[in-house]
Amino acid sequence: MRASLSRLLLMLVLSLAGSAAARAADARLMLPEFHTLEAKASESVSVTLDSSLLAMAARFLDPNRPEDAAARQIIAGLTGIYVRSFTFDSDFAYPKEDVASVRKQLSAPGWQQLVQVRSRKDHNDVDVYVRVEGDKTNGLAIIASEPREFTIVNIVGAIDLQKLHELEGHFGIPQLKLDDKK
Amino acid sequence: MTDGDACSACDALARARSGDAAAFTTLVRRHQRAVYSLALRMLSDRGKAEDLAQEVFIRLHGKLALVQSETHLLFWLRQVTSRLAIDRLRRETRYEQLPLPQDLPLAAESSSGDPLLQQQLRGLIAQLPAAARAVVLLRYQEDLDPSEIAQVLEMPVNTVKSHLKRSLERLRERLTGEAAVPAPRTDDAPL
Amino acid sequence: MSDDLEKQLREALRHVDPPPGFAARVSARTQSEQRHRWLAARHRWVPATLAASVLLSLLVAYGWQLRHEREQGLAARQQLIEALRLTGEKLDLAYRGVQDASKPAVPPDTGDT
């Protein structure tokens, strides 16, 4: 009886630990290799930063440089940043099938679409998803398709969307004068 | 630079490295316009620009042994000038700089083109954030390509390109005074 | 327009002369600083030599490890900056799209007076 109870408790503890890890892991998307895109692209960017690499990068951020200070604040609660970005020499040179497998993952429970933009003028499509656990955001995904650039961003961990928004003015991102209106 | 000029440049550098003060002064005279112009357009203040330009050359004097060639020297001067200027701008925490006063025309600015437009451009460049300003100046004043700018500023080359693209867009918008036309919403299916 | 703007930028950003006497002022400062450095070095050479030997040994021992870690860390930093740049750029694209969509549509000009 005692052995059974111990086993039961052990299983309960393991399942709780496992589900916590699973929750964090769910925020991480399984990104395909994108071999086809890479072969066609004139430029490609692939960033894979898990928690240990993020910690390493943080040590080399200069707190006296505004960009580095902003980056340090953003990554404080993160466990991973994954980016795949491809630039092409002609419009829409990338097949839609490569994106389908990523979109499918974003229809899983927990993910919510925050923004969907379809621009007929610029032919830019942007989808922003967040993964919410209770009242905390623990995942962000962006799929951006522009005529000559395709980008997927997946951020895992406690994300402060306001701090991400405050990236404006750094790293070459223009400052968007948002009106204070609803 | 002709072969003769290149030979003369290397000669002055070699002699300056061995302690020849006159050779060092020759190096200063050869590069003072570039260094001062970069400092001036970063800081928008002649006094501060001269102060910074002097500091660049003082530092060069202490580091001459590390400079291997004329090319390296140019790279070093641009890098140190940009860095010091960006650091100073950040310390001052002022990113809105006033354009240069109109009643003090700068020497050697007579050129083809529209002088009023050029003055306006210089004023608009002075309003860019520090890093973007440095990228624009290294591109259009020093005629460096994005990969060279990335090395000078120790910045990813895509960040350089982004700074250039956004800065030119901003300059165009300010010059023409036009806002972007809003795009109507569409219901096109996503990919 | 792009080529014209870039041409105008190059024209506007031609090099200008520093104030007269700049090179002479630099020369005077470098010579003054050189004298100060020489005077200070004269009185410090013995302990400085000993300290340098010890320091050199330590640096040789740890130098390669530090260099390797630094290379890795700087590479990670570059990747991080690039990732945040792209993230911000695409969020900006989304924000602009939302902003554009929330503006009232400009009615077409029918030409009626």
Short mmCIF file of C-alpha atoms in Angstrom, two decimals:
data_model
loop_
_atom_site.label_atom_id
_atom_site.label_comp_id
_atom_site.label_asym_id
_atom_site.label_seq_id
_atom_site.Cartn_x
_atom_site.Cartn_y
_atom_site.Cartn_z
CA MET A 1 0.00 0.00 0.00
CA ARG A 2 2.80 2.37 1.03
CA ALA A 3 4.79 1.45 -2.09
CA SER A 4 1.75 2.06 -4.28
CA LEU A 5 1.18 5.45 -2.67
CA SER A 6 4.84 6.42 -3.20
CA ARG A 7 4.64 5.33 -6.80
CA LEU A 8 1.45 7.33 -7.26
CA LEU A 9 3.04 10.46 -5.75
CA LEU A 10 6.12 10.03 -7.91
CA MET A 11 3.97 9.74 -11.02
CA LEU A 12 2.02 12.85 -10.00
CA VAL A 13 5.21 14.88 -9.47
CA LEU A 14 6.69 13.68 -12.75
CA SER A 15 3.53 14.47 -14.67
CA LEU A 16 3.37 17.99 -13.22
CA ALA A 17 7.03 18.62 -14.09
CA GLY A 18 6.49 17.13 -17.49
CA SER A 19 3.44 19.25 -18.18
CA ALA A 20 5.30 22.43 -17.20
CA ALA A 21 8.07 21.57 -19.60
CA ALA A 22 5.50 20.58 -22.18
CA ARG A 23 3.76 23.94 -21.77
CA ALA A 24 7.01 25.77 -22.49
CA ALA A 25 7.80 23.37 -25.30
CA ASP A 26 4.36 23.95 -26.86
CA ALA A 27 5.27 27.59 -27.36
CA ARG A 28 8.20 26.46 -29.46
CA LEU A 29 7.20 25.80 -33.02
CA MET A 30 8.71 22.96 -35.02
CA LEU A 31 10.18 24.92 -37.90
CA PRO A 32 10.85 22.95 -41.07
CA GLU A 33 14.29 22.99 -42.62
CA PHE A 34 13.07 25.17 -45.49
CA HIS A 35 15.61 23.63 -47.88
CA THR A 36 13.53 24.71 -50.87
CA LEU A 37 13.35 28.30 -49.73
CA GLU A 38 17.03 28.41 -48.89
CA ALA A 39 17.95 27.15 -52.34
CA LYS A 40 15.90 29.88 -54.03
CA ALA A 41 16.77 32.74 -51.68
CA SER A 42 19.36 35.38 -52.45
CA GLU A 43 19.87 35.88 -48.71
CA SER A 44 18.79 33.86 -45.72
CA VAL A 45 18.97 34.41 -41.98
CA SER A 46 18.67 31.56 -39.51
CA VAL A 47 18.79 32.28 -35.80
CA THR A 48 18.52 29.58 -33.15
CA LEU A 49 19.11 30.81 -29.62
CA ASP A 50 18.15 28.52 -26.77
CA SER A 51 18.37 29.55 -23.13
CA SER A 52 22.11 28.90 -22.81
CA LEU A 53 22.96 30.90 -25.94
CA LEU A 54 20.66 33.69 -24.81
CA ALA A 55 22.51 33.80 -21.50
CA MET A 56 25.82 33.90 -23.36
CA ALA A 57 24.63 36.71 -25.61
CA ALA A 58 23.36 38.64 -22.60
CA ARG A 59 26.87 38.69 -21.10
CA PHE A 60 28.11 40.56 -24.15
CA LEU A 61 25.37 43.16 -24.22
CA ASP A 62 26.68 46.56 -23.26
CA PRO A 63 24.31 48.19 -20.74
CA ASN A 64 25.61 51.61 -21.81
CA ARG A 65 24.34 51.17 -25.37
CA PRO A 66 20.59 51.80 -25.64
CA GLU A 67 20.06 48.99 -28.18
CA ASP A 68 21.87 46.49 -26.00
CA ALA A 69 20.02 47.66 -22.88
CA ALA A 70 16.69 47.25 -24.70
CA ALA A 71 17.69 43.78 -25.87
CA ARG A 72 18.72 42.78 -22.37
CA GLN A 73 15.32 43.77 -20.96
CA ILE A 74 13.47 41.85 -23.64
CA ILE A 75 15.36 38.58 -23.27
CA ALA A 76 15.22 38.58 -19.46
CA GLY A 77 12.32 36.10 -19.30
CA LEU A 78 12.90 34.25 -22.56
CA THR A 79 13.99 30.67 -23.10
CA GLY A 80 14.38 30.72 -26.87
CA ILE A 81 14.38 32.86 -30.00
CA TYR A 82 14.07 31.22 -33.41
CA VAL A 83 14.02 33.13 -36.67
CA ARG A 84 14.06 32.06 -40.29
CA SER A 85 14.09 34.78 -42.91
CA PHE A 86 14.57 34.54 -46.66
CA THR A 87 15.01 37.25 -49.28
CA PHE A 88 14.40 36.61 -52.95
CA ASP A 89 15.29 38.37 -56.19
CA SER A 90 11.78 38.08 -57.63
CA ASP A 91 8.29 38.51 -56.26
CA PHE A 92 6.64 35.61 -54.42
CA ALA A 93 9.29 33.11 -55.37
CA TYR A 94 8.46 30.97 -52.36
CA PRO A 95 5.82 28.20 -52.31
CA LYS A 96 2.90 28.40 -49.87
CA GLU A 97 3.22 24.77 -48.78
CA ASP A 98 6.31 25.58 -46.71
CA VAL A 99 4.22 27.85 -44.52
CA ALA A 100 1.28 25.47 -44.10
CA SER A 101 2.99 23.21 -41.59
CA VAL A 102 3.82 26.20 -39.37
CA ARG A 103 0.29 27.60 -39.56
CA LYS A 104 -1.11 24.23 -38.56
CA GLN A 105 0.83 24.36 -35.30
CA LEU A 106 -0.63 27.78 -34.57
CA SER A 107 -4.14 26.39 -34.60
CA ALA A 108 -3.26 24.25 -31.55
CA PRO A 109 -4.86 25.12 -28.19
CA GLY A 110 -3.26 28.03 -26.43
CA TRP A 111 -2.33 30.03 -29.51
CA GLN A 112 -4.41 33.09 -30.29
CA GLN A 113 -4.18 35.29 -33.34
CA LEU A 114 -3.45 38.83 -32.23
CA VAL A 115 -3.15 40.59 -35.59
CA GLN A 116 -3.86 39.73 -39.18
CA VAL A 117 -2.82 42.23 -41.82
CA ARG A 118 -3.47 41.89 -45.53
CA SER A 119 -2.23 44.82 -47.58
CA ARG A 120 -3.39 44.96 -51.15
CA LYS A 121 -1.23 47.99 -51.82
CA ASP A 122 2.08 46.57 -50.65
CA HIS A 123 1.12 42.87 -50.89
CA ASN A 124 2.38 42.40 -47.35
CA ASP A 125 0.69 39.78 -45.21
CA VAL A 126 1.53 39.65 -41.52
CA ASP A 127 0.08 37.35 -38.86
CA VAL A 128 0.97 37.73 -35.22
CA TYR A 129 0.06 35.01 -32.72
CA VAL A 130 0.55 34.82 -28.98
CA ARG A 131 0.40 31.83 -26.68
CA VAL A 132 -1.27 32.60 -23.40
CA GLU A 133 -1.18 30.58 -20.21
CA GLY A 134 -3.53 32.08 -17.61
CA ASP A 135 -2.71 35.76 -17.75
CA LYS A 136 0.85 35.34 -18.95
CA THR A 137 2.14 35.32 -22.50
CA ASN A 138 4.66 32.52 -22.99
CA GLY A 139 5.01 32.44 -26.75
CA LEU A 140 4.99 34.71 -29.78
CA ALA A 141 4.90 33.80 -33.45
CA ILE A 142 5.04 36.09 -36.45
CA ILE A 143 4.60 35.00 -40.06
CA ALA A 144 5.38 37.80 -42.48
CA SER A 145 5.20 37.36 -46.21
CA GLU A 146 6.25 40.28 -48.38
CA PRO A 147 6.79 40.18 -52.13
CA ARG A 148 10.51 39.47 -51.79
CA GLU A 149 10.92 38.44 -48.20
CA PHE A 150 9.47 35.72 -46.05
CA THR A 151 10.05 35.60 -42.32
CA ILE A 152 9.01 33.42 -39.40
CA VAL A 153 9.74 34.48 -35.84
CA ASN A 154 9.11 32.28 -32.80
CA ILE A 155 9.87 33.56 -29.33
CA VAL A 156 9.47 31.32 -26.30
CA GLY A 157 9.19 32.47 -22.72
CA ALA A 158 7.73 35.34 -20.74
CA ILE A 159 7.36 38.01 -23.40
CA ASP A 160 6.74 41.65 -22.69
CA LEU A 161 4.95 42.88 -25.80
CA GLN A 162 5.31 46.48 -24.70
CA LYS A 163 9.09 46.12 -24.56
CA LEU A 164 9.10 44.52 -27.99
CA HIS A 165 7.10 47.48 -29.26
CA GLU A 166 9.72 49.75 -27.69
CA LEU A 167 12.30 48.33 -30.09
CA GLU A 168 11.24 51.17 -32.37
CA GLY A 169 14.12 53.53 -32.92
CA HIS A 170 16.67 50.76 -32.40
CA PHE A 171 18.23 48.33 -34.84
CA GLY A 172 17.04 50.34 -37.86
CA ILE A 173 13.35 50.02 -36.99
CA PRO A 174 11.50 53.29 -37.65
CA GLN A 175 9.51 55.01 -34.96
CA LEU A 176 5.84 54.64 -35.63
CA LYS A 177 3.84 57.61 -34.42
CA LEU A 178 0.84 55.79 -33.04
CA ASP A 179 -2.18 57.95 -32.40
CA ASP A 180 -3.75 57.69 -28.97
CA LYS A 181 -7.07 56.52 -30.19
CA LYS A 182 -9.22 53.42 -30.03
CA MET B 1 45.01 57.49 -55.47
CA THR B 2 47.87 57.23 -57.96
CA ASP B 3 50.86 55.00 -57.42
CA GLY B 4 52.89 58.02 -56.49
CA ASP B 5 50.30 59.15 -53.96
CA ALA B 6 50.07 55.63 -52.50
CA CYS B 7 53.82 55.48 -52.14
CA SER B 8 53.85 58.88 -50.47
CA ALA B 9 51.04 57.84 -48.11
CA CYS B 10 52.81 54.65 -47.05
CA ASP B 11 56.02 56.59 -46.63
CA ALA B 12 54.40 59.13 -44.30
CA LEU B 13 52.76 56.36 -42.29
CA ALA B 14 56.00 54.42 -41.93
CA ARG B 15 57.89 57.52 -40.86
CA ALA B 16 55.17 58.55 -38.43
CA ARG B 17 55.29 55.09 -36.87
CA SER B 18 58.99 55.50 -36.29
CA GLY B 19 58.38 58.76 -34.42
CA ASP B 20 58.68 61.38 -37.15
CA ALA B 21 56.48 64.25 -35.93
CA ALA B 22 56.43 66.00 -39.31
CA ALA B 23 55.24 62.79 -40.97
CA PHE B 24 52.44 62.51 -38.42
CA THR B 25 51.39 66.07 -39.18
CA THR B 26 51.30 65.11 -42.86
CA LEU B 27 48.93 62.26 -41.99
CA VAL B 28 46.74 64.64 -40.03
CA ARG B 29 46.56 67.07 -42.93
CA ARG B 30 45.78 64.26 -45.33
CA HIS B 31 42.83 62.94 -43.32
CA GLN B 32 41.60 65.93 -41.34
CA ARG B 33 38.81 66.83 -43.79
CA ALA B 34 37.29 63.37 -43.66
CA VAL B 35 37.53 63.06 -39.88
CA TYR B 36 36.31 66.58 -39.18
CA SER B 37 33.42 66.31 -41.67
CA LEU B 38 32.24 63.06 -40.13
CA ALA B 39 32.47 64.51 -36.63
CA LEU B 40 30.71 67.70 -37.69
CA ARG B 41 27.78 65.96 -39.30
CA MET B 42 27.42 63.60 -36.41
CA LEU B 43 27.55 66.26 -33.70
CA SER B 44 26.19 69.32 -35.59
CA ASP B 45 28.47 71.59 -33.58
CA ARG B 46 31.77 72.93 -34.90
CA GLY B 47 33.42 73.25 -31.52
CA LYS B 48 32.52 69.72 -30.49
CA ALA B 49 33.48 68.42 -33.92
CA GLU B 50 36.96 69.91 -33.69
CA ASP B 51 37.34 68.62 -30.16
CA LEU B 52 36.36 65.13 -31.26
CA ALA B 53 38.51 65.24 -34.39
CA GLN B 54 41.51 66.28 -32.30
CA GLU B 55 40.87 63.41 -29.91
CA VAL B 56 40.74 60.96 -32.82
CA PHE B 57 44.16 62.05 -34.02
CA ILE B 58 45.60 62.09 -30.48
CA ARG B 59 44.45 58.48 -30.10
CA LEU B 60 45.89 57.66 -33.49
CA HIS B 61 49.23 59.00 -32.36
CA GLY B 62 49.22 56.55 -29.47
CA LYS B 63 48.15 53.63 -31.66
CA LEU B 64 50.33 54.17 -34.71
CA ALA B 65 52.21 50.97 -34.10
CA LEU B 66 48.98 49.02 -34.65
CA VAL B 67 48.17 50.63 -37.99
CA GLN B 68 49.40 48.37 -40.73
CA SER B 69 48.56 50.23 -43.93
CA GLU B 70 46.87 53.28 -45.39
CA THR B 71 43.70 51.24 -45.86
CA HIS B 72 43.79 50.15 -42.25
CA LEU B 73 44.37 53.75 -41.23
CA LEU B 74 41.25 54.93 -43.08
CA PHE B 75 39.21 52.14 -41.51
CA TRP B 76 40.56 52.97 -38.06
CA LEU B 77 39.86 56.71 -38.40
CA ARG B 78 36.30 56.15 -39.56
CA GLN B 79 35.62 53.59 -36.86
CA VAL B 80 37.00 55.64 -33.99
CA THR B 81 35.36 58.86 -35.19
CA SER B 82 31.96 57.15 -35.56
CA ARG B 83 32.20 55.42 -32.20
CA LEU B 84 33.28 58.48 -30.28
CA ALA B 85 30.58 60.57 -31.92
CA ILE B 86 27.86 58.02 -31.20
CA ASP B 87 29.03 57.76 -27.59
CA ARG B 88 28.95 61.51 -27.20
CA LEU B 89 25.50 61.80 -28.70
CA ARG B 90 24.19 59.13 -26.37
CA ARG B 91 25.73 60.80 -23.35
CA GLU B 92 24.07 64.02 -24.29
CA THR B 93 20.74 62.11 -24.72
CA ARG B 94 19.71 64.55 -27.35
CA TYR B 95 18.66 63.12 -30.67
CA GLU B 96 16.94 66.17 -32.01
CA GLN B 97 19.73 68.31 -33.39
CA LEU B 98 19.23 71.74 -34.87
CA PRO B 99 20.36 72.25 -38.45
CA LEU B 100 23.57 74.18 -38.95
CA PRO B 101 22.99 77.94 -38.87
CA GLN B 102 22.45 79.47 -42.25
CA ASP B 103 24.64 82.51 -41.69
CA LEU B 104 27.82 80.40 -41.38
CA PRO B 105 28.33 78.75 -44.75
CA LEU B 106 30.92 76.02 -44.55
CA ALA B 107 34.01 76.09 -46.71
CA ALA B 108 34.24 73.93 -49.82
CA GLU B 109 30.51 73.52 -50.08
CA SER B 110 30.18 75.08 -53.50
CA SER B 111 29.05 72.26 -55.74
CA SER B 112 26.58 71.48 -58.44
CA GLY B 113 23.00 70.91 -57.39
CA ASP B 114 20.61 72.80 -55.18
CA PRO B 115 22.41 74.33 -52.19
CA LEU B 116 19.17 74.93 -50.28
CA LEU B 117 18.15 71.31 -50.74
CA GLN B 118 21.58 70.18 -49.65
CA GLN B 119 21.41 72.30 -46.54
CA GLN B 120 17.96 70.89 -45.83
CA LEU B 121 19.32 67.36 -46.25
CA ARG B 122 22.14 68.05 -43.82
CA GLY B 123 19.61 69.34 -41.32
CA LEU B 124 17.42 66.25 -41.72
CA ILE B 125 20.39 63.94 -41.36
CA ALA B 126 21.22 65.72 -38.13
CA GLN B 127 17.83 64.65 -36.80
CA LEU B 128 18.37 60.94 -37.39
CA PRO B 129 19.18 58.71 -34.41
CA ALA B 130 22.89 58.32 -33.79
CA ALA B 131 23.42 54.90 -35.34
CA ALA B 132 21.32 55.65 -38.41
CA ARG B 133 23.11 58.97 -38.85
CA ALA B 134 26.48 57.24 -38.78
CA VAL B 135 25.33 54.70 -41.37
CA VAL B 136 24.06 57.41 -43.73
CA LEU B 137 27.26 59.45 -43.40
CA LEU B 138 29.52 56.47 -43.95
CA ARG B 139 27.50 55.58 -47.04
CA TYR B 140 27.08 58.93 -48.72
CA GLN B 141 29.96 60.95 -47.32
CA GLU B 142 32.61 58.25 -47.12
CA ASP B 143 31.20 56.16 -49.99
CA LEU B 144 31.42 52.86 -48.11
CA ASP B 145 29.25 49.91 -49.10
CA PRO B 146 27.01 48.22 -46.51
CA SER B 147 29.45 45.43 -45.70
CA GLU B 148 32.23 47.94 -45.06
CA ILE B 149 29.91 50.02 -42.89
CA ALA B 150 28.99 46.88 -40.96
CA GLN B 151 32.67 46.28 -40.22
CA VAL B 152 33.31 49.88 -39.18
CA LEU B 153 30.33 50.04 -36.85
CA GLU B 154 30.47 46.37 -35.78
CA MET B 155 26.87 45.91 -36.75
CA PRO B 156 25.17 43.13 -38.75
CA VAL B 157 25.06 44.04 -42.42
CA ASN B 158 21.29 43.59 -42.53
CA THR B 159 20.96 46.14 -39.75
CA VAL B 160 23.03 48.54 -41.85
CA LYS B 161 20.78 47.99 -44.83
CA SER B 162 17.71 48.47 -42.66
CA HIS B 163 19.09 51.77 -41.31
CA LEU B 164 19.81 52.95 -44.85
CA LYS B 165 16.43 51.97 -46.19
CA ARG B 166 14.51 53.54 -43.32
CA SER B 167 16.61 56.68 -43.26
CA LEU B 168 16.15 57.29 -46.99
CA GLU B 169 12.41 56.74 -46.62
CA ARG B 170 12.34 59.20 -43.76
CA LEU B 171 14.35 61.77 -45.70
CA ARG B 172 12.08 61.40 -48.71
CA GLU B 173 8.96 61.77 -46.56
CA ARG B 174 10.30 64.87 -44.87
CA LEU B 175 11.37 66.41 -48.16
CA THR B 176 8.14 65.78 -49.98
CA GLY B 177 5.91 66.20 -46.93
CA GLU B 178 3.65 63.41 -48.11
CA ALA B 179 2.08 60.79 -45.82
CA ALA B 180 1.67 57.18 -46.91
CA VAL B 181 -1.66 56.40 -48.60
CA PRO B 182 -3.62 53.96 -46.39
CA ALA B 183 -4.23 50.52 -47.82
CA PRO B 184 -7.80 49.28 -47.76
CA ARG B 185 -8.45 46.08 -45.82
CA THR B 186 -8.77 42.97 -47.90
CA ASP B 187 -10.17 39.57 -47.23
CA ASP B 188 -7.57 37.72 -49.25
CA ALA B 189 -6.97 34.27 -47.89
CA PRO B 190 -3.70 33.82 -46.07
CA LEU B 191 -0.98 31.63 -47.46
CA MET C 1 13.84 59.86 -57.22
CA SER C 2 16.03 57.44 -55.35
CA ASP C 3 19.08 58.06 -57.56
CA ASP C 4 18.49 61.80 -57.45
CA LEU C 5 18.21 61.79 -53.67
CA GLU C 6 21.38 59.75 -53.31
CA LYS C 7 23.19 62.08 -55.70
CA GLN C 8 21.99 65.08 -53.70
CA LEU C 9 23.13 63.39 -50.48
CA ARG C 10 26.62 62.88 -51.88
CA GLU C 11 26.73 66.51 -52.96
CA ALA C 12 25.47 67.71 -49.59
CA LEU C 13 27.98 65.60 -47.69
CA ARG C 14 31.21 66.61 -49.38
CA HIS C 15 34.15 66.93 -47.06
CA VAL C 16 34.74 70.32 -45.49
CA ASP C 17 37.86 71.90 -44.01
CA PRO C 18 38.37 72.04 -40.26
CA PRO C 19 39.14 75.46 -38.78
CA PRO C 20 42.52 76.89 -39.78
CA GLY C 21 45.47 75.63 -37.74
CA PHE C 22 43.83 72.32 -36.88
CA ALA C 23 46.84 70.19 -37.78
CA ALA C 24 49.16 72.45 -35.80
CA ARG C 25 46.96 72.18 -32.71
CA VAL C 26 46.89 68.41 -32.98
CA SER C 27 50.66 68.34 -33.38
CA ALA C 28 51.14 70.52 -30.30
CA ARG C 29 48.90 68.28 -28.20
CA THR C 30 50.53 65.06 -29.30
CA GLN C 31 53.99 66.37 -28.50
CA SER C 32 52.85 67.58 -25.10
CA GLU C 33 51.26 64.22 -24.29
CA GLN C 34 54.31 62.36 -25.52
CA ARG C 35 56.51 64.32 -23.11
CA HIS C 36 54.20 63.47 -20.22
CA ARG C 37 54.19 59.77 -21.11
CA TRP C 38 57.99 59.67 -21.33
CA LEU C 39 58.43 61.34 -17.96
CA ALA C 40 55.98 58.96 -16.25
CA ALA C 41 57.53 55.89 -17.86
CA ARG C 42 61.05 56.78 -16.67
CA HIS C 43 60.08 56.39 -13.05
CA ARG C 44 58.03 53.27 -13.38
CA TRP C 45 60.06 50.94 -15.51
CA VAL C 46 61.31 48.50 -12.88
CA PRO C 47 58.06 47.55 -11.13
CA ALA C 48 56.29 47.90 -14.47
CA THR C 49 58.59 45.28 -16.01
CA LEU C 50 58.02 42.85 -13.17
CA ALA C 51 54.27 43.38 -13.22
CA ALA C 52 54.24 42.95 -16.98
CA SER C 53 56.01 39.58 -16.75
CA VAL C 54 53.52 38.22 -14.26
CA LEU C 55 50.60 39.58 -16.19
CA LEU C 56 51.90 38.16 -19.44
CA SER C 57 52.14 34.70 -17.94
CA LEU C 58 48.57 34.86 -16.69
CA LEU C 59 47.30 36.19 -19.99
CA VAL C 60 49.02 33.43 -21.95
CA ALA C 61 47.48 30.86 -19.66
CA TYR C 62 43.92 32.20 -19.92
CA GLY C 63 44.07 34.12 -23.16
CA TRP C 64 42.96 31.41 -25.53
CA GLN C 65 40.00 30.47 -23.36
CA LEU C 66 38.84 34.04 -23.03
CA ARG C 67 39.21 34.59 -26.75
CA HIS C 68 37.17 31.54 -27.55
CA GLU C 69 34.40 32.46 -25.14
CA ARG C 70 34.41 36.00 -26.42
CA GLU C 71 34.08 34.87 -30.01
CA GLN C 72 31.15 32.68 -29.12
CA GLY C 73 29.51 35.36 -27.04
CA LEU C 74 29.91 38.05 -29.67
CA ALA C 75 28.50 35.72 -32.31
CA ALA C 76 25.51 35.01 -30.07
CA ARG C 77 25.05 38.75 -29.50
CA GLN C 78 25.09 39.43 -33.25
CA GLN C 79 22.50 36.72 -33.79
CA LEU C 80 20.34 38.14 -31.01
CA ILE C 81 20.48 41.65 -32.43
CA GLU C 82 19.60 40.37 -35.87
CA ALA C 83 16.68 38.36 -34.46
CA LEU C 84 15.33 41.33 -32.52
CA ARG C 85 15.75 43.57 -35.53
CA LEU C 86 13.70 41.25 -37.69
CA THR C 87 11.09 40.81 -34.95
CA GLY C 88 10.72 44.55 -34.51
CA GLU C 89 10.61 45.11 -38.26
CA LYS C 90 7.79 42.62 -38.76
CA LEU C 91 5.85 43.91 -35.75
CA ASP C 92 6.25 47.37 -37.22
CA LEU C 93 4.84 46.06 -40.50
CA ALA C 94 1.85 44.69 -38.59
CA TYR C 95 1.35 47.91 -36.63
CA ARG C 96 1.48 49.97 -39.82
CA GLY C 97 -1.08 47.68 -41.41
CA VAL C 98 -3.40 48.09 -38.44
CA GLN C 99 -2.88 51.86 -38.46
CA ASP C 100 -3.57 52.11 -42.18
CA ALA C 101 -6.69 49.99 -41.86
CA SER C 102 -8.08 52.11 -39.03
CA LYS C 103 -7.79 55.35 -40.99
CA PRO C 104 -10.98 56.44 -42.76
CA ALA C 105 -10.91 55.72 -46.50
CA VAL C 106 -10.36 58.78 -48.67
CA PRO C 107 -13.48 59.22 -50.81
CA PRO C 108 -12.71 59.17 -54.53
CA ASP C 109 -12.57 62.53 -56.28
CA THR C 110 -15.50 62.53 -58.70
CA GLY C 111 -14.48 65.87 -60.19
CA ASP C 112 -17.72 67.57 -59.20
CA THR C 113 -17.34 71.20 -58.12
#
